[in-house]
Amino acid sequence: MRKYMRMPTGIKREGAMRYGVVRALAGGVVLLGASGLLGGCGSMGGGDSGQVCTDTKKAFQQYITQVRSVSAAEPGQWRQATEQLAGRLDGLAGKAGDAKLKKALKAEADRLRTAASAVGTGDASQLNTVMKDTPTRIGSACD
């Protein structure tokens, strides 16, 4: 009679996290970087808002690069990267001369912080939702 080693239940959770993270990337983050859905960024006139939009696009592109290098088995690193992005958006909101853009960046930072808490425990569904909707919310504020 053979004895089989029982797989720890954490492996199943890691697989779910990996799937959720991949889905989050496919659902939103990649859209921001690859298709340029923040295309309005940089074209807005008045004050520093055009530069803020350009810097916002760069912040998301850097986030994409950072999270692509993080293993799905390390949700704490995903949380940290997502919280850093939220902090950058808060900082950019402070530089925005346009009230609509400032409000959009602050709201997105809040959504990212909420998603960061969930992704830190292995649940990427909120991050997926946030990233899927980000291009529309921030892009419309930059147009």
Short mmCIF file of N, CA, C and O in Angstrom, two decimals:
data_model
loop_
_atom_site.label_atom_id
_atom_site.label_comp_id
_atom_site.label_asym_id
_atom_site.label_seq_id
_atom_site.Cartn_x
_atom_site.Cartn_y
_atom_site.Cartn_z
N MET A 1 0.84 -1.17 0.00
CA MET A 1 0.00 0.00 0.00
C MET A 1 0.89 1.24 0.00
O MET A 1 1.77 1.39 0.83
N ARG A 2 0.63 2.12 -0.93
CA ARG A 2 1.40 3.34 -1.03
C ARG A 2 0.78 4.43 -0.18
O ARG A 2 -0.43 4.58 -0.13
N LYS A 3 1.65 5.19 0.40
CA LYS A 3 1.18 6.37 1.12
C LYS A 3 1.49 7.59 0.27
O LYS A 3 2.59 7.72 -0.23
N TYR A 4 0.51 8.38 0.10
CA TYR A 4 0.69 9.59 -0.69
C TYR A 4 0.79 10.79 0.24
O TYR A 4 0.09 10.89 1.24
N MET A 5 1.65 11.67 -0.17
CA MET A 5 1.82 12.90 0.60
C MET A 5 0.63 13.81 0.31
O MET A 5 0.31 14.07 -0.84
N ARG A 6 0.01 14.26 1.33
CA ARG A 6 -1.13 15.16 1.17
C ARG A 6 -0.60 16.57 0.91
O ARG A 6 0.27 17.05 1.62
N MET A 7 -1.14 17.20 -0.11
CA MET A 7 -0.72 18.56 -0.44
C MET A 7 -1.33 19.52 0.58
O MET A 7 -2.51 19.42 0.91
N PRO A 8 -0.54 20.45 1.06
CA PRO A 8 -1.08 21.44 1.98
C PRO A 8 -2.16 22.28 1.29
O PRO A 8 -2.07 22.53 0.10
N THR A 9 -3.13 22.68 2.07
CA THR A 9 -4.24 23.45 1.49
C THR A 9 -3.77 24.81 0.97
O THR A 9 -4.42 25.40 0.14
N GLY A 10 -2.66 25.31 1.42
CA GLY A 10 -2.13 26.57 0.94
C GLY A 10 -1.80 26.54 -0.53
O GLY A 10 -1.84 27.55 -1.22
N ILE A 11 -1.46 25.38 -1.06
CA ILE A 11 -1.14 25.24 -2.47
C ILE A 11 -2.38 25.57 -3.30
O ILE A 11 -2.30 26.26 -4.31
N LYS A 12 -3.52 25.10 -2.88
CA LYS A 12 -4.76 25.38 -3.59
C LYS A 12 -5.03 26.88 -3.59
O LYS A 12 -5.39 27.46 -4.60
N ARG A 13 -4.81 27.52 -2.46
CA ARG A 13 -5.02 28.95 -2.35
C ARG A 13 -4.03 29.71 -3.24
O ARG A 13 -4.38 30.68 -3.88
N GLU A 14 -2.79 29.22 -3.29
CA GLU A 14 -1.79 29.87 -4.14
C GLU A 14 -2.21 29.80 -5.60
O GLU A 14 -2.09 30.77 -6.33
N GLY A 15 -2.75 28.67 -6.01
CA GLY A 15 -3.22 28.53 -7.38
C GLY A 15 -4.36 29.49 -7.67
O GLY A 15 -4.42 30.11 -8.73
N ALA A 16 -5.26 29.65 -6.72
CA ALA A 16 -6.37 30.59 -6.88
C ALA A 16 -5.85 32.02 -6.96
O ALA A 16 -6.33 32.83 -7.76
N MET A 17 -4.86 32.33 -6.12
CA MET A 17 -4.28 33.67 -6.14
C MET A 17 -3.61 33.92 -7.49
O MET A 17 -3.76 34.97 -8.09
N ARG A 18 -2.86 32.93 -7.96
CA ARG A 18 -2.16 33.08 -9.24
C ARG A 18 -3.18 33.35 -10.35
O ARG A 18 -2.99 34.24 -11.16
N TYR A 19 -4.27 32.61 -10.36
CA TYR A 19 -5.30 32.81 -11.37
C TYR A 19 -5.91 34.20 -11.23
O TYR A 19 -6.09 34.90 -12.22
N GLY A 20 -6.21 34.60 -10.01
CA GLY A 20 -6.80 35.92 -9.78
C GLY A 20 -5.87 37.04 -10.19
O GLY A 20 -6.29 38.04 -10.77
N VAL A 21 -4.60 36.89 -9.91
CA VAL A 21 -3.63 37.91 -10.27
C VAL A 21 -3.48 38.00 -11.78
O VAL A 21 -3.46 39.09 -12.35
N VAL A 22 -3.39 36.88 -12.43
CA VAL A 22 -3.30 36.89 -13.89
C VAL A 22 -4.53 37.54 -14.48
O VAL A 22 -4.45 38.34 -15.41
N ARG A 23 -5.67 37.23 -13.93
CA ARG A 23 -6.91 37.83 -14.40
C ARG A 23 -6.91 39.34 -14.17
O ARG A 23 -7.37 40.11 -15.01
N ALA A 24 -6.38 39.77 -13.03
CA ALA A 24 -6.30 41.21 -12.76
C ALA A 24 -5.42 41.90 -13.78
O ALA A 24 -5.75 42.97 -14.29
N LEU A 25 -4.30 41.28 -14.09
CA LEU A 25 -3.41 41.87 -15.09
C LEU A 25 -4.10 41.92 -16.45
O LEU A 25 -4.09 42.94 -17.12
N ALA A 26 -4.70 40.80 -16.83
CA ALA A 26 -5.35 40.75 -18.14
C ALA A 26 -6.54 41.69 -18.20
O ALA A 26 -6.80 42.29 -19.23
N GLY A 27 -7.24 41.82 -17.09
CA GLY A 27 -8.46 42.61 -17.08
C GLY A 27 -8.25 44.10 -17.05
O GLY A 27 -9.11 44.85 -17.50
N GLY A 28 -7.13 44.57 -16.55
CA GLY A 28 -7.01 46.01 -16.42
C GLY A 28 -5.63 46.59 -16.55
O GLY A 28 -5.42 47.52 -17.30
N VAL A 29 -4.70 46.08 -15.81
CA VAL A 29 -3.37 46.68 -15.78
C VAL A 29 -2.76 46.67 -17.18
O VAL A 29 -2.21 47.66 -17.63
N VAL A 30 -2.87 45.58 -17.87
CA VAL A 30 -2.30 45.48 -19.21
C VAL A 30 -2.98 46.47 -20.15
O VAL A 30 -2.33 47.08 -20.99
N LEU A 31 -4.27 46.66 -19.98
CA LEU A 31 -4.98 47.62 -20.82
C LEU A 31 -4.40 49.02 -20.68
O LEU A 31 -4.28 49.75 -21.66
N LEU A 32 -4.04 49.37 -19.49
CA LEU A 32 -3.48 50.69 -19.26
C LEU A 32 -2.17 50.88 -19.99
O LEU A 32 -1.93 51.91 -20.61
N GLY A 33 -1.31 49.89 -19.91
CA GLY A 33 0.01 50.03 -20.51
C GLY A 33 0.03 49.74 -21.99
O GLY A 33 0.62 50.49 -22.77
N ALA A 34 -0.61 48.68 -22.41
CA ALA A 34 -0.48 48.22 -23.79
C ALA A 34 -1.33 49.01 -24.76
O ALA A 34 -0.88 49.37 -25.84
N SER A 35 -2.56 49.30 -24.41
CA SER A 35 -3.43 49.95 -25.38
C SER A 35 -3.48 51.44 -25.20
O SER A 35 -4.10 52.14 -26.00
N GLY A 36 -2.86 51.96 -24.16
CA GLY A 36 -2.82 53.41 -23.97
C GLY A 36 -4.19 54.01 -23.75
O GLY A 36 -4.49 55.08 -24.27
N LEU A 37 -5.04 53.36 -22.97
CA LEU A 37 -6.38 53.89 -22.74
C LEU A 37 -6.37 55.18 -21.94
O LEU A 37 -7.39 55.84 -21.81
N LEU A 38 -5.23 55.54 -21.43
CA LEU A 38 -5.10 56.85 -20.82
C LEU A 38 -4.54 57.82 -21.86
O LEU A 38 -3.80 58.73 -21.57
N GLY A 39 -4.93 57.60 -23.09
CA GLY A 39 -4.42 58.39 -24.21
C GLY A 39 -4.67 59.87 -24.07
O GLY A 39 -3.96 60.68 -24.63
N GLY A 40 -5.70 60.26 -23.36
CA GLY A 40 -5.96 61.68 -23.16
C GLY A 40 -4.94 62.33 -22.25
O GLY A 40 -4.84 63.55 -22.20
N CYS A 41 -4.19 61.54 -21.53
CA CYS A 41 -3.21 62.08 -20.61
C CYS A 41 -2.17 62.88 -21.37
O CYS A 41 -1.63 62.46 -22.37
N GLY A 42 -1.90 64.03 -20.85
CA GLY A 42 -0.88 64.88 -21.44
C GLY A 42 -1.47 65.89 -22.41
O GLY A 42 -0.81 66.84 -22.77
N SER A 43 -2.72 65.73 -22.82
CA SER A 43 -3.30 66.65 -23.78
C SER A 43 -4.16 67.71 -23.12
O SER A 43 -4.65 68.61 -23.77
N MET A 44 -4.35 67.59 -21.84
CA MET A 44 -5.20 68.52 -21.12
C MET A 44 -4.48 69.84 -20.93
O MET A 44 -3.34 69.88 -20.53
N GLY A 45 -5.16 70.89 -21.18
CA GLY A 45 -4.54 72.20 -21.01
C GLY A 45 -4.75 72.74 -19.62
O GLY A 45 -5.55 72.24 -18.85
N GLY A 46 -4.04 73.80 -19.30
CA GLY A 46 -4.27 74.50 -18.06
C GLY A 46 -3.46 73.97 -16.90
O GLY A 46 -3.61 72.83 -16.50
N GLY A 47 -2.59 74.81 -16.39
CA GLY A 47 -1.83 74.46 -15.20
C GLY A 47 -0.97 73.23 -15.39
O GLY A 47 -0.45 72.97 -16.47
N ASP A 48 -0.83 72.48 -14.32
CA ASP A 48 0.00 71.29 -14.32
C ASP A 48 -0.79 70.03 -14.64
O ASP A 48 -0.24 68.94 -14.56
N SER A 49 -2.04 70.16 -15.00
CA SER A 49 -2.89 68.98 -15.19
C SER A 49 -2.40 68.09 -16.32
O SER A 49 -2.47 66.87 -16.22
N GLY A 50 -1.91 68.68 -17.41
CA GLY A 50 -1.38 67.88 -18.51
C GLY A 50 -0.20 67.03 -18.04
O GLY A 50 -0.11 65.85 -18.36
N GLN A 51 0.68 67.64 -17.25
CA GLN A 51 1.83 66.91 -16.73
C GLN A 51 1.38 65.86 -15.71
O GLN A 51 1.93 64.77 -15.67
N VAL A 52 0.38 66.18 -14.92
CA VAL A 52 -0.15 65.21 -13.95
C VAL A 52 -0.71 64.00 -14.67
O VAL A 52 -0.48 62.86 -14.25
N CYS A 53 -1.41 64.21 -15.78
CA CYS A 53 -1.95 63.08 -16.55
C CYS A 53 -0.82 62.23 -17.12
O CYS A 53 -0.88 61.00 -17.06
N THR A 54 0.20 62.88 -17.63
CA THR A 54 1.36 62.15 -18.16
C THR A 54 2.04 61.36 -17.04
O THR A 54 2.38 60.18 -17.22
N ASP A 55 2.21 61.97 -15.88
CA ASP A 55 2.83 61.30 -14.74
C ASP A 55 1.97 60.16 -14.22
O ASP A 55 2.49 59.14 -13.75
N THR A 56 0.65 60.31 -14.31
CA THR A 56 -0.26 59.24 -13.89
C THR A 56 -0.08 58.03 -14.80
O THR A 56 0.01 56.89 -14.32
N LYS A 57 -0.01 58.27 -16.08
CA LYS A 57 0.20 57.18 -17.03
C LYS A 57 1.52 56.47 -16.72
O LYS A 57 1.59 55.24 -16.70
N LYS A 58 2.56 57.23 -16.45
CA LYS A 58 3.87 56.65 -16.12
C LYS A 58 3.79 55.83 -14.83
O LYS A 58 4.39 54.76 -14.73
N ALA A 59 3.04 56.33 -13.85
CA ALA A 59 2.91 55.61 -12.58
C ALA A 59 2.26 54.24 -12.81
O ALA A 59 2.70 53.24 -12.24
N PHE A 60 1.24 54.19 -13.64
CA PHE A 60 0.58 52.92 -13.93
C PHE A 60 1.50 51.99 -14.71
O PHE A 60 1.54 50.79 -14.47
N GLN A 61 2.26 52.54 -15.65
CA GLN A 61 3.20 51.71 -16.41
C GLN A 61 4.27 51.13 -15.50
O GLN A 61 4.65 49.97 -15.64
N GLN A 62 4.76 51.92 -14.56
CA GLN A 62 5.76 51.41 -13.61
C GLN A 62 5.15 50.34 -12.70
O GLN A 62 5.80 49.36 -12.36
N TYR A 63 3.90 50.53 -12.33
CA TYR A 63 3.19 49.53 -11.52
C TYR A 63 3.09 48.21 -12.29
O TYR A 63 3.33 47.15 -11.74
N ILE A 64 2.76 48.31 -13.56
CA ILE A 64 2.66 47.11 -14.40
C ILE A 64 3.98 46.36 -14.38
O ILE A 64 4.03 45.15 -14.16
N THR A 65 5.06 47.08 -14.62
CA THR A 65 6.39 46.46 -14.62
C THR A 65 6.69 45.81 -13.28
O THR A 65 7.18 44.70 -13.22
N GLN A 66 6.37 46.51 -12.21
CA GLN A 66 6.65 45.99 -10.87
C GLN A 66 5.86 44.72 -10.57
O GLN A 66 6.41 43.73 -10.12
N VAL A 67 4.56 44.73 -10.82
CA VAL A 67 3.75 43.56 -10.45
C VAL A 67 3.98 42.37 -11.35
O VAL A 67 3.76 41.24 -10.93
N ARG A 68 4.42 42.60 -12.56
CA ARG A 68 4.74 41.47 -13.44
C ARG A 68 5.90 40.66 -12.90
O ARG A 68 6.02 39.48 -13.21
N SER A 69 6.75 41.28 -12.10
CA SER A 69 7.91 40.57 -11.57
C SER A 69 7.63 39.91 -10.22
O SER A 69 8.48 39.23 -9.68
N VAL A 70 6.43 40.12 -9.68
CA VAL A 70 6.08 39.59 -8.37
C VAL A 70 5.34 38.26 -8.52
O VAL A 70 4.41 38.16 -9.31
N SER A 71 5.75 37.28 -7.77
CA SER A 71 5.10 35.98 -7.77
C SER A 71 3.71 36.08 -7.16
O SER A 71 3.49 36.81 -6.19
N ALA A 72 2.77 35.34 -7.72
CA ALA A 72 1.42 35.29 -7.16
C ALA A 72 1.43 34.66 -5.77
O ALA A 72 0.50 34.83 -5.00
N ALA A 73 2.49 33.93 -5.46
CA ALA A 73 2.59 33.30 -4.15
C ALA A 73 3.00 34.30 -3.06
O ALA A 73 3.08 33.94 -1.90
N GLU A 74 3.25 35.54 -3.46
CA GLU A 74 3.66 36.57 -2.51
C GLU A 74 2.68 37.74 -2.52
O GLU A 74 3.01 38.84 -2.99
N PRO A 75 1.47 37.53 -2.03
CA PRO A 75 0.46 38.59 -2.07
C PRO A 75 0.85 39.84 -1.30
O PRO A 75 0.39 40.93 -1.62
N GLY A 76 1.73 39.71 -0.32
CA GLY A 76 2.18 40.88 0.42
C GLY A 76 2.90 41.87 -0.47
O GLY A 76 2.78 43.09 -0.30
N GLN A 77 3.65 41.36 -1.43
CA GLN A 77 4.34 42.25 -2.37
C GLN A 77 3.35 42.93 -3.31
O GLN A 77 3.54 44.07 -3.71
N TRP A 78 2.29 42.20 -3.69
CA TRP A 78 1.25 42.81 -4.51
C TRP A 78 0.58 43.94 -3.73
O TRP A 78 0.29 45.01 -4.27
N ARG A 79 0.34 43.68 -2.46
CA ARG A 79 -0.29 44.70 -1.63
C ARG A 79 0.59 45.93 -1.54
O ARG A 79 0.13 47.06 -1.71
N GLN A 80 1.86 45.72 -1.29
CA GLN A 80 2.80 46.84 -1.16
C GLN A 80 2.85 47.66 -2.46
O GLN A 80 2.78 48.89 -2.42
N ALA A 81 2.96 47.00 -3.59
CA ALA A 81 3.02 47.71 -4.87
C ALA A 81 1.74 48.51 -5.13
O ALA A 81 1.79 49.65 -5.61
N THR A 82 0.61 47.91 -4.79
CA THR A 82 -0.68 48.58 -5.02
C THR A 82 -0.84 49.77 -4.08
O THR A 82 -1.32 50.84 -4.49
N GLU A 83 -0.40 49.63 -2.84
CA GLU A 83 -0.45 50.76 -1.91
C GLU A 83 0.48 51.89 -2.35
O GLU A 83 0.16 53.07 -2.19
N GLN A 84 1.64 51.53 -2.90
CA GLN A 84 2.56 52.55 -3.40
C GLN A 84 1.93 53.33 -4.55
O GLN A 84 2.06 54.55 -4.64
N LEU A 85 1.25 52.61 -5.44
CA LEU A 85 0.57 53.28 -6.55
C LEU A 85 -0.50 54.23 -6.02
O LEU A 85 -0.62 55.36 -6.49
N ALA A 86 -1.25 53.79 -5.03
CA ALA A 86 -2.28 54.65 -4.43
C ALA A 86 -1.64 55.91 -3.85
O ALA A 86 -2.17 57.03 -4.03
N GLY A 87 -0.52 55.76 -3.19
CA GLY A 87 0.20 56.92 -2.65
C GLY A 87 0.66 57.88 -3.73
O GLY A 87 0.58 59.11 -3.57
N ARG A 88 1.14 57.32 -4.83
CA ARG A 88 1.57 58.17 -5.95
C ARG A 88 0.39 58.94 -6.53
O ARG A 88 0.51 60.12 -6.87
N LEU A 89 -0.76 58.28 -6.64
CA LEU A 89 -1.94 58.97 -7.16
C LEU A 89 -2.39 60.09 -6.23
O LEU A 89 -2.79 61.16 -6.70
N ASP A 90 -2.30 59.86 -4.93
CA ASP A 90 -2.61 60.93 -3.97
C ASP A 90 -1.68 62.12 -4.18
O ASP A 90 -2.12 63.27 -4.17
N GLY A 91 -0.40 61.82 -4.34
CA GLY A 91 0.57 62.89 -4.57
C GLY A 91 0.29 63.65 -5.86
O GLY A 91 0.39 64.88 -5.91
N LEU A 92 -0.07 62.93 -6.90
CA LEU A 92 -0.39 63.57 -8.18
C LEU A 92 -1.67 64.38 -8.08
O LEU A 92 -1.79 65.45 -8.70
N ALA A 93 -2.62 63.92 -7.29
CA ALA A 93 -3.86 64.68 -7.10
C ALA A 93 -3.56 66.04 -6.47
O ALA A 93 -4.19 67.04 -6.82
N GLY A 94 -2.58 66.07 -5.58
CA GLY A 94 -2.20 67.33 -4.95
C GLY A 94 -1.59 68.31 -5.92
O GLY A 94 -1.61 69.52 -5.70
N LYS A 95 -1.04 67.81 -7.02
CA LYS A 95 -0.43 68.68 -8.03
C LYS A 95 -1.40 69.10 -9.13
O LYS A 95 -1.09 70.00 -9.90
N ALA A 96 -2.54 68.42 -9.20
CA ALA A 96 -3.49 68.69 -10.29
C ALA A 96 -4.14 70.05 -10.11
O ALA A 96 -4.62 70.38 -9.03
N GLY A 97 -4.17 70.82 -11.19
CA GLY A 97 -4.82 72.12 -11.16
C GLY A 97 -6.31 72.03 -11.45
O GLY A 97 -7.07 72.94 -11.16
N ASP A 98 -6.74 70.92 -12.02
CA ASP A 98 -8.13 70.72 -12.40
C ASP A 98 -8.86 69.94 -11.32
O ASP A 98 -8.41 68.86 -10.90
N ALA A 99 -10.00 70.47 -10.87
CA ALA A 99 -10.76 69.84 -9.79
C ALA A 99 -11.26 68.45 -10.18
O ALA A 99 -11.27 67.53 -9.35
N LYS A 100 -11.68 68.28 -11.43
CA LYS A 100 -12.19 66.97 -11.89
C LYS A 100 -11.08 65.92 -11.84
O LYS A 100 -11.30 64.80 -11.39
N LEU A 101 -9.90 66.30 -12.28
CA LEU A 101 -8.77 65.38 -12.27
C LEU A 101 -8.34 65.06 -10.85
O LEU A 101 -8.09 63.90 -10.50
N LYS A 102 -8.29 66.08 -10.00
CA LYS A 102 -7.92 65.88 -8.59
C LYS A 102 -8.88 64.89 -7.93
O LYS A 102 -8.45 63.95 -7.26
N LYS A 103 -10.17 65.08 -8.16
CA LYS A 103 -11.18 64.20 -7.56
C LYS A 103 -11.04 62.77 -8.09
O LYS A 103 -11.13 61.80 -7.32
N ALA A 104 -10.81 62.62 -9.40
CA ALA A 104 -10.66 61.29 -9.99
C ALA A 104 -9.44 60.57 -9.43
O ALA A 104 -9.51 59.37 -9.13
N LEU A 105 -8.34 61.27 -9.29
CA LEU A 105 -7.12 60.65 -8.76
C LEU A 105 -7.29 60.24 -7.29
O LEU A 105 -6.85 59.16 -6.89
N LYS A 106 -7.91 61.09 -6.50
CA LYS A 106 -8.16 60.75 -5.09
C LYS A 106 -9.08 59.53 -4.98
O LYS A 106 -8.82 58.63 -4.18
N ALA A 107 -10.12 59.51 -5.78
CA ALA A 107 -11.06 58.37 -5.74
C ALA A 107 -10.36 57.08 -6.17
O ALA A 107 -10.58 56.02 -5.57
N GLU A 108 -9.51 57.18 -7.19
CA GLU A 108 -8.80 55.98 -7.66
C GLU A 108 -7.82 55.49 -6.60
O GLU A 108 -7.67 54.29 -6.39
N ALA A 109 -7.17 56.42 -5.91
CA ALA A 109 -6.25 56.04 -4.84
C ALA A 109 -7.01 55.30 -3.73
O ALA A 109 -6.52 54.29 -3.21
N ASP A 110 -8.19 55.77 -3.40
CA ASP A 110 -9.00 55.10 -2.38
C ASP A 110 -9.40 53.69 -2.82
O ASP A 110 -9.35 52.74 -2.04
N ARG A 111 -9.79 53.55 -4.08
CA ARG A 111 -10.15 52.23 -4.61
C ARG A 111 -8.96 51.28 -4.57
O ARG A 111 -9.09 50.11 -4.25
N LEU A 112 -7.80 51.81 -4.93
CA LEU A 112 -6.59 50.98 -4.92
C LEU A 112 -6.23 50.53 -3.51
O LEU A 112 -5.80 49.39 -3.31
N ARG A 113 -6.39 51.40 -2.53
CA ARG A 113 -6.09 51.01 -1.15
C ARG A 113 -7.01 49.89 -0.68
O ARG A 113 -6.58 48.96 -0.01
N THR A 114 -8.28 49.99 -1.03
CA THR A 114 -9.23 48.93 -0.68
C THR A 114 -8.83 47.63 -1.36
O THR A 114 -8.82 46.56 -0.74
N ALA A 115 -8.48 47.71 -2.63
CA ALA A 115 -8.07 46.52 -3.38
C ALA A 115 -6.77 45.96 -2.84
O ALA A 115 -6.57 44.74 -2.82
N ALA A 116 -5.87 46.82 -2.37
CA ALA A 116 -4.58 46.37 -1.82
C ALA A 116 -4.80 45.50 -0.59
O ALA A 116 -4.11 44.49 -0.42
N SER A 117 -5.73 45.88 0.24
CA SER A 117 -6.03 45.07 1.43
C SER A 117 -6.47 43.67 1.04
O SER A 117 -6.01 42.68 1.62
N ALA A 118 -7.34 43.60 0.05
CA ALA A 118 -7.85 42.29 -0.39
C ALA A 118 -6.76 41.47 -1.08
O ALA A 118 -6.62 40.27 -0.83
N VAL A 119 -5.98 42.12 -1.95
CA VAL A 119 -4.96 41.36 -2.68
C VAL A 119 -3.87 40.88 -1.73
O VAL A 119 -3.26 39.84 -1.96
N GLY A 120 -3.68 41.58 -0.64
CA GLY A 120 -2.71 41.15 0.37
C GLY A 120 -3.08 39.85 1.04
O GLY A 120 -2.23 39.16 1.59
N THR A 121 -4.35 39.50 0.98
CA THR A 121 -4.81 38.23 1.55
C THR A 121 -5.01 37.17 0.48
O THR A 121 -5.47 36.08 0.77
N GLY A 122 -4.68 37.52 -0.77
CA GLY A 122 -4.79 36.55 -1.85
C GLY A 122 -6.01 36.70 -2.73
O GLY A 122 -6.24 35.91 -3.62
N ASP A 123 -6.83 37.72 -2.50
CA ASP A 123 -8.04 37.93 -3.29
C ASP A 123 -7.80 39.07 -4.28
O ASP A 123 -7.75 40.23 -3.91
N ALA A 124 -7.67 38.72 -5.55
CA ALA A 124 -7.37 39.71 -6.58
C ALA A 124 -8.62 40.24 -7.28
O ALA A 124 -8.51 41.04 -8.20
N SER A 125 -9.80 39.85 -6.83
CA SER A 125 -11.01 40.25 -7.55
C SER A 125 -11.24 41.76 -7.49
O SER A 125 -11.63 42.36 -8.50
N GLN A 126 -11.01 42.39 -6.35
CA GLN A 126 -11.19 43.84 -6.26
C GLN A 126 -10.17 44.57 -7.12
O GLN A 126 -10.49 45.55 -7.78
N LEU A 127 -8.93 44.09 -7.12
CA LEU A 127 -7.90 44.71 -7.94
C LEU A 127 -8.29 44.60 -9.42
O LEU A 127 -8.14 45.54 -10.19
N ASN A 128 -8.81 43.46 -9.80
CA ASN A 128 -9.26 43.26 -11.18
C ASN A 128 -10.32 44.29 -11.55
O ASN A 128 -10.25 44.92 -12.60
N THR A 129 -11.29 44.48 -10.69
CA THR A 129 -12.37 45.43 -10.94
C THR A 129 -11.83 46.86 -11.03
O THR A 129 -12.18 47.61 -11.95
N VAL A 130 -10.99 47.23 -10.10
CA VAL A 130 -10.42 48.58 -10.10
C VAL A 130 -9.65 48.83 -11.39
O VAL A 130 -9.84 49.85 -12.06
N MET A 131 -8.79 47.89 -11.75
CA MET A 131 -7.95 48.09 -12.93
C MET A 131 -8.76 48.07 -14.23
O MET A 131 -8.40 48.74 -15.18
N LYS A 132 -9.83 47.32 -14.24
CA LYS A 132 -10.67 47.26 -15.43
C LYS A 132 -11.34 48.62 -15.68
O LYS A 132 -11.49 49.04 -16.82
N ASP A 133 -11.72 49.30 -14.60
CA ASP A 133 -12.46 50.56 -14.71
C ASP A 133 -11.57 51.80 -14.69
O ASP A 133 -12.03 52.89 -15.03
N THR A 134 -10.32 51.66 -14.32
CA THR A 134 -9.42 52.80 -14.20
C THR A 134 -9.24 53.58 -15.51
O THR A 134 -9.30 54.81 -15.48
N PRO A 135 -9.03 52.93 -16.64
CA PRO A 135 -8.83 53.71 -17.86
C PRO A 135 -9.97 54.67 -18.16
O PRO A 135 -9.73 55.80 -18.57
N THR A 136 -11.18 54.25 -17.93
CA THR A 136 -12.32 55.10 -18.19
C THR A 136 -12.37 56.26 -17.20
O THR A 136 -12.56 57.42 -17.59
N ARG A 137 -12.19 55.95 -15.92
CA ARG A 137 -12.31 56.99 -14.90
C ARG A 137 -11.21 58.03 -15.01
O ARG A 137 -11.47 59.24 -14.99
N ILE A 138 -9.98 57.60 -15.11
CA ILE A 138 -8.86 58.55 -15.17
C ILE A 138 -8.78 59.16 -16.57
O ILE A 138 -8.55 60.37 -16.72
N GLY A 139 -8.99 58.36 -17.59
CA GLY A 139 -8.93 58.87 -18.96
C GLY A 139 -9.93 59.98 -19.21
O GLY A 139 -9.60 60.98 -19.85
N SER A 140 -11.14 59.84 -18.69
CA SER A 140 -12.14 60.90 -18.91
C SER A 140 -11.78 62.16 -18.15
O SER A 140 -12.10 63.27 -18.60
N ALA A 141 -11.10 62.03 -17.04
CA ALA A 141 -10.67 63.21 -16.29
C ALA A 141 -9.52 63.92 -16.99
O ALA A 141 -9.32 65.12 -16.82
N CYS A 142 -8.76 63.19 -17.78
CA CYS A 142 -7.62 63.78 -18.49
C CYS A 142 -7.98 64.32 -19.86
O CYS A 142 -7.19 65.00 -20.48
N ASP A 143 -9.18 64.00 -20.35
CA ASP A 143 -9.56 64.48 -21.68
C ASP A 143 -9.86 65.96 -21.66
O ASP A 143 -10.30 66.53 -20.75
#
